[in-house]
Amino acid sequence: MSSESVSEVTEELSGEAAAADEQEEVAVSNSAKRLDEEGDVAADYLEELLDIADIDGDIDIEVRNGRTYISIVSEDEDNDALKSLVGADGEVLEALQELARLSVLTSTGSRSRLVLDITGYREGRSKELLKIAQEAVAEAKETGHDVALEPMSAYERKIVHDAIADLGLVSESEGEGSNRHIVVSVES
Amino acid sequence: MLAEALDHLVRGIVDSPEDVKVTQKNNRRGDIIEVRVHPEDLGRVIGRQGRTARALRTVVNALADEQVRVDVVDTDRRR
């Protein structure tokens, strides 16, 4: 399940409050140091969890576009223990990201929008999402009808909204909670 | 290991980590892990609409071999 605060942020990004988000981006870019600190705090938090659970994984921190990205990867392709931290449909990954963000809030007093990835799950998934967006756009153009997609998390909807906009069509989120999904429409 | 992992996860998100107590109990139905925190940290650990407690349960169960129950105990109410 997607988190509420994430979905609020995402709706802002794709919706009317884009100006507010731009302001936020400027504020964030002014504090690259804070983003570094955020990455360190969250990485320490996650690293100790891996130690306790005796799971192998390398943690990388990257700051780009005013956001902190943390990824946990393994050289061992069959690292099932690390994969269990992704879970079905990334459920565990979302939970860990949520907790890592809270650890930053507790230790720095600032809200974090950090993105956590484990074993490249988000990276692989975003390629799938681009394909889903392309197919939906093609279908909408061909049929002239709206195309409803499967429910997705706020993070994934953001990726798909952006891809659809790049392809020149309009999309909106409909439905509530775990049923929230994207509908692609042909611009009138 | 599960109790230790949960202890770490909770300590990292509260204002009074020294007041975090995590105990693991076994009964016939399976394991129960109880979390106690400073009353002022209770909201932090439960989260809006129980979201944080749910995240903690999700992670602990991902590390567990068998389903584990995680209870956040409201110590204030017990008095």
Short mmCIF file of C-alpha atoms in Angstrom, two decimals:
data_model
loop_
_atom_site.label_atom_id
_atom_site.label_comp_id
_atom_site.label_asym_id
_atom_site.label_seq_id
_atom_site.Cartn_x
_atom_site.Cartn_y
_atom_site.Cartn_z
CA MET A 1 0.00 0.00 0.00
CA SER A 2 1.20 3.45 -0.80
CA SER A 3 1.70 5.97 1.94
CA GLU A 4 -0.58 8.96 2.26
CA SER A 5 2.12 11.59 2.47
CA VAL A 6 3.75 10.18 -0.64
CA SER A 7 0.50 10.29 -2.50
CA GLU A 8 -0.07 13.87 -1.44
CA VAL A 9 3.34 14.84 -2.71
CA THR A 10 2.78 12.96 -5.92
CA GLU A 11 -0.58 14.53 -6.55
CA GLU A 12 1.03 17.90 -6.09
CA LEU A 13 3.73 17.02 -8.57
CA SER A 14 1.25 16.00 -11.20
CA GLY A 15 -1.49 18.43 -10.30
CA GLU A 16 -2.27 22.06 -9.73
CA ALA A 17 0.15 22.64 -6.90
CA ALA A 18 3.14 22.45 -9.23
CA ALA A 19 4.17 25.98 -8.29
CA ALA A 20 4.31 25.06 -4.62
CA ASP A 21 6.46 22.12 -5.53
CA GLU A 22 8.83 24.31 -7.53
CA GLN A 23 9.28 26.47 -4.49
CA GLU A 24 10.00 23.38 -2.48
CA GLU A 25 12.55 22.23 -5.06
CA VAL A 26 14.42 25.52 -4.78
CA ALA A 27 14.49 25.26 -1.01
CA VAL A 28 15.71 21.70 -1.27
CA SER A 29 18.46 22.49 -3.76
CA ASN A 30 19.72 25.17 -1.39
CA SER A 31 20.38 22.55 1.20
CA ALA A 32 22.44 19.89 -0.51
CA LYS A 33 24.16 19.43 2.82
CA ARG A 34 20.87 18.45 4.40
CA LEU A 35 20.29 15.86 1.68
CA ASP A 36 23.72 14.38 2.34
CA GLU A 37 22.96 14.22 6.04
CA GLU A 38 19.60 12.63 5.26
CA GLY A 39 21.33 9.94 3.21
CA ASP A 40 23.83 9.21 5.98
CA VAL A 41 21.16 8.89 8.67
CA ALA A 42 18.95 6.60 6.59
CA ALA A 43 21.89 4.50 5.38
CA ASP A 44 23.09 3.95 8.96
CA TYR A 45 19.57 2.97 9.99
CA LEU A 46 19.27 0.45 7.15
CA GLU A 47 22.82 -0.86 7.48
CA GLU A 48 22.31 -1.77 11.11
CA LEU A 49 19.11 -3.60 10.21
CA LEU A 50 21.04 -5.65 7.62
CA ASP A 51 23.71 -6.40 10.26
CA ILE A 52 21.15 -7.58 12.82
CA ALA A 53 19.33 -9.73 10.26
CA ASP A 54 22.69 -11.00 8.90
CA ILE A 55 21.81 -9.98 5.33
CA ASP A 56 24.56 -9.07 2.85
CA GLY A 57 24.10 -5.88 0.89
CA ASP A 58 26.00 -2.81 -0.29
CA ILE A 59 24.40 0.54 0.37
CA ASP A 60 24.85 3.40 -2.11
CA ILE A 61 23.73 6.96 -1.49
CA GLU A 62 23.15 9.40 -4.32
CA VAL A 63 21.78 12.94 -4.29
CA ARG A 64 20.22 14.16 -7.53
CA ASN A 65 17.43 16.56 -8.53
CA GLY A 66 16.96 17.64 -4.93
CA ARG A 67 16.32 14.14 -3.69
CA THR A 68 18.28 11.48 -1.85
CA TYR A 69 18.35 8.03 -3.44
CA ILE A 70 19.50 5.06 -1.42
CA SER A 71 19.98 1.71 -3.04
CA ILE A 72 20.85 -1.60 -1.47
CA VAL A 73 22.36 -4.06 -3.91
CA SER A 74 24.13 -7.38 -3.78
CA GLU A 75 26.79 -8.92 -6.01
CA ASP A 76 25.09 -12.22 -5.43
CA GLU A 77 22.19 -12.52 -7.91
CA ASP A 78 20.52 -15.16 -5.73
CA ASN A 79 20.49 -13.11 -2.55
CA ASP A 80 17.04 -14.27 -1.44
CA ALA A 81 17.34 -12.63 1.97
CA LEU A 82 17.80 -9.24 0.35
CA LYS A 83 14.98 -9.95 -2.10
CA SER A 84 12.70 -10.70 0.85
CA LEU A 85 13.18 -7.02 1.81
CA VAL A 86 11.45 -6.08 -1.45
CA GLY A 87 8.48 -8.38 -0.91
CA ALA A 88 5.45 -9.02 -3.09
CA ASP A 89 4.77 -5.94 -5.27
CA GLY A 90 7.49 -4.08 -3.35
CA GLU A 91 5.37 -4.07 -0.19
CA VAL A 92 8.31 -4.53 2.20
CA LEU A 93 10.39 -2.02 0.23
CA GLU A 94 7.68 0.63 0.71
CA ALA A 95 7.54 -0.14 4.45
CA LEU A 96 11.33 0.18 4.79
CA GLN A 97 11.35 3.43 2.84
CA GLU A 98 8.67 4.77 5.14
CA LEU A 99 10.67 3.83 8.24
CA ALA A 100 13.91 5.21 6.79
CA ARG A 101 12.13 8.53 6.13
CA LEU A 102 10.88 8.56 9.73
CA SER A 103 14.40 7.88 11.03
CA VAL A 104 15.52 11.02 9.18
CA LEU A 105 12.64 13.03 10.63
CA THR A 106 13.51 11.86 14.14
CA SER A 107 17.19 12.56 13.91
CA THR A 108 17.21 15.79 11.86
CA GLY A 109 13.74 17.23 12.47
CA SER A 110 13.20 17.55 8.70
CA ARG A 111 10.79 15.59 6.57
CA SER A 112 12.50 13.41 3.99
CA ARG A 113 11.40 12.45 0.50
CA LEU A 114 14.19 9.94 0.07
CA VAL A 115 13.68 7.08 -2.34
CA LEU A 116 14.86 3.62 -1.35
CA ASP A 117 15.54 0.90 -3.89
CA ILE A 118 16.57 -2.68 -3.16
CA THR A 119 18.07 -5.09 -5.73
CA GLY A 120 17.10 -2.60 -8.45
CA TYR A 121 13.39 -3.33 -7.99
CA ARG A 122 12.26 0.23 -8.71
CA GLU A 123 14.61 0.53 -11.67
CA GLY A 124 13.27 -2.66 -13.27
CA ARG A 125 9.73 -1.71 -12.41
CA SER A 126 10.05 1.73 -13.96
CA LYS A 127 10.99 0.12 -17.30
CA GLU A 128 7.82 -1.99 -17.06
CA LEU A 129 5.83 1.13 -16.19
CA LEU A 130 7.13 2.97 -19.26
CA LYS A 131 5.99 0.05 -21.39
CA ILE A 132 2.56 0.09 -19.71
CA ALA A 133 2.32 3.84 -20.43
CA GLN A 134 3.29 3.39 -24.09
CA GLU A 135 0.76 0.62 -24.62
CA ALA A 136 -2.02 2.59 -22.92
CA VAL A 137 -1.28 5.67 -25.03
CA ALA A 138 -1.28 3.58 -28.21
CA GLU A 139 -4.61 2.00 -27.25
CA ALA A 140 -6.21 5.35 -26.37
CA LYS A 141 -5.10 6.88 -29.67
CA GLU A 142 -6.24 3.88 -31.69
CA THR A 143 -9.67 3.52 -30.09
CA GLY A 144 -10.34 7.12 -29.11
CA HIS A 145 -11.55 5.82 -25.71
CA ASP A 146 -10.25 6.29 -22.17
CA VAL A 147 -7.93 3.55 -20.95
CA ALA A 148 -7.96 2.57 -17.25
CA LEU A 149 -4.79 1.01 -15.82
CA GLU A 150 -4.28 -1.35 -12.88
CA PRO A 151 -4.04 0.25 -9.40
CA MET A 152 -0.53 1.44 -8.51
CA SER A 153 1.32 3.12 -5.66
CA ALA A 154 1.69 6.91 -5.66
CA TYR A 155 5.33 6.60 -6.70
CA GLU A 156 4.48 4.41 -9.65
CA ARG A 157 1.56 6.60 -10.72
CA LYS A 158 3.93 9.56 -10.82
CA ILE A 159 6.24 7.69 -13.21
CA VAL A 160 3.32 6.70 -15.45
CA HIS A 161 1.71 10.19 -15.41
CA ASP A 162 5.04 11.69 -16.51
CA ALA A 163 5.53 9.11 -19.26
CA ILE A 164 2.00 9.67 -20.61
CA ALA A 165 2.50 13.44 -20.59
CA ASP A 166 5.75 12.98 -22.52
CA LEU A 167 3.80 10.96 -25.08
CA GLY A 168 1.36 13.85 -25.45
CA LEU A 169 -1.76 12.49 -23.72
CA VAL A 170 -3.59 13.42 -20.53
CA SER A 171 -3.98 11.18 -17.50
CA GLU A 172 -5.69 11.41 -14.15
CA SER A 173 -5.82 9.30 -11.00
CA GLU A 174 -9.19 7.86 -10.04
CA GLY A 175 -10.43 5.65 -7.20
CA GLU A 176 -9.49 5.66 -3.55
CA GLY A 177 -6.86 3.90 -1.45
CA SER A 178 -5.57 0.63 -2.85
CA ASN A 179 -7.87 1.02 -5.85
CA ARG A 180 -6.32 4.32 -6.95
CA HIS A 181 -5.40 3.98 -10.60
CA ILE A 182 -4.60 5.97 -13.69
CA VAL A 183 -7.04 6.70 -16.50
CA VAL A 184 -5.54 7.82 -19.82
CA SER A 185 -7.70 9.99 -22.03
CA VAL A 186 -7.33 11.34 -25.53
CA GLU A 187 -7.19 15.12 -25.39
CA SER A 188 -10.29 16.73 -26.82
CA MET B 1 17.01 -11.69 15.99
CA LEU B 2 13.45 -10.50 15.25
CA ALA B 3 13.10 -8.70 18.58
CA GLU B 4 16.52 -7.13 18.11
CA ALA B 5 15.64 -5.98 14.60
CA LEU B 6 12.34 -4.49 15.76
CA ASP B 7 14.07 -2.84 18.71
CA HIS B 8 16.49 -1.16 16.31
CA LEU B 9 13.73 -0.08 13.89
CA VAL B 10 11.68 1.47 16.70
CA ARG B 11 14.61 3.16 18.47
CA GLY B 12 15.51 4.94 15.26
CA ILE B 13 12.12 6.62 14.92
CA VAL B 14 11.34 7.75 18.50
CA ASP B 15 12.47 10.71 20.58
CA SER B 16 13.20 8.58 23.66
CA PRO B 17 15.09 5.51 22.43
CA GLU B 18 16.14 4.67 25.99
CA ASP B 19 12.49 3.97 26.83
CA VAL B 20 11.99 1.39 24.08
CA LYS B 21 11.35 -2.12 25.35
CA VAL B 22 10.79 -5.05 23.02
CA THR B 23 9.86 -8.47 24.39
CA GLN B 24 9.22 -11.68 22.52
CA LYS B 25 6.73 -14.23 23.82
CA ASN B 26 5.90 -17.65 22.54
CA ASN B 27 2.57 -19.34 22.80
CA ARG B 28 0.97 -22.22 20.98
CA ARG B 29 -0.39 -19.98 18.28
CA GLY B 30 3.05 -18.59 17.49
CA ASP B 31 5.31 -15.72 18.43
CA ILE B 32 4.17 -12.37 19.71
CA ILE B 33 6.53 -9.43 19.95
CA GLU B 34 5.45 -6.60 22.23
CA VAL B 35 6.75 -3.07 21.83
CA ARG B 36 6.66 -0.53 24.62
CA VAL B 37 7.71 3.07 24.15
CA HIS B 38 7.53 6.36 26.04
CA PRO B 39 3.86 7.50 26.05
CA GLU B 40 4.81 10.59 24.03
CA ASP B 41 6.34 8.38 21.34
CA LEU B 42 3.25 6.20 20.99
CA GLY B 43 1.80 8.30 18.18
CA ARG B 44 5.10 8.19 16.35
CA VAL B 45 5.27 4.39 16.49
CA ILE B 46 1.64 3.86 15.50
CA GLY B 47 1.49 6.59 12.88
CA ARG B 48 -1.45 8.11 11.09
CA GLN B 49 -4.14 5.46 10.65
CA GLY B 50 -1.67 2.91 12.04
CA ARG B 51 0.61 3.26 9.08
CA THR B 52 3.91 3.12 10.95
CA ALA B 53 2.86 0.13 13.05
CA ARG B 54 1.86 -1.58 9.82
CA ALA B 55 5.25 -0.82 8.24
CA LEU B 56 7.00 -2.29 11.31
CA ARG B 57 4.86 -5.44 11.09
CA THR B 58 5.54 -5.78 7.37
CA VAL B 59 9.32 -5.58 7.81
CA VAL B 60 9.42 -7.92 10.83
CA ASN B 61 7.32 -10.50 9.00
CA ALA B 62 9.60 -10.25 5.96
CA LEU B 63 12.51 -11.23 8.23
CA ALA B 64 10.56 -13.98 10.00
CA ASP B 65 10.25 -17.61 8.89
CA GLU B 66 6.76 -17.83 10.28
CA GLN B 67 4.04 -15.26 10.83
CA VAL B 68 4.75 -13.13 13.91
CA ARG B 69 2.34 -10.87 15.74
CA VAL B 70 3.62 -7.42 16.63
CA ASP B 71 1.73 -5.52 19.34
CA VAL B 72 2.37 -1.92 20.27
CA VAL B 73 1.39 -1.77 23.92
CA ASP B 74 -0.27 1.36 25.24
CA THR B 75 1.24 1.38 28.74
CA ASP B 76 -0.72 4.46 29.78
CA ARG B 77 -4.04 2.76 29.33
CA ARG B 78 -2.99 -0.25 31.42
CA ARG B 79 -2.54 1.79 34.56
#
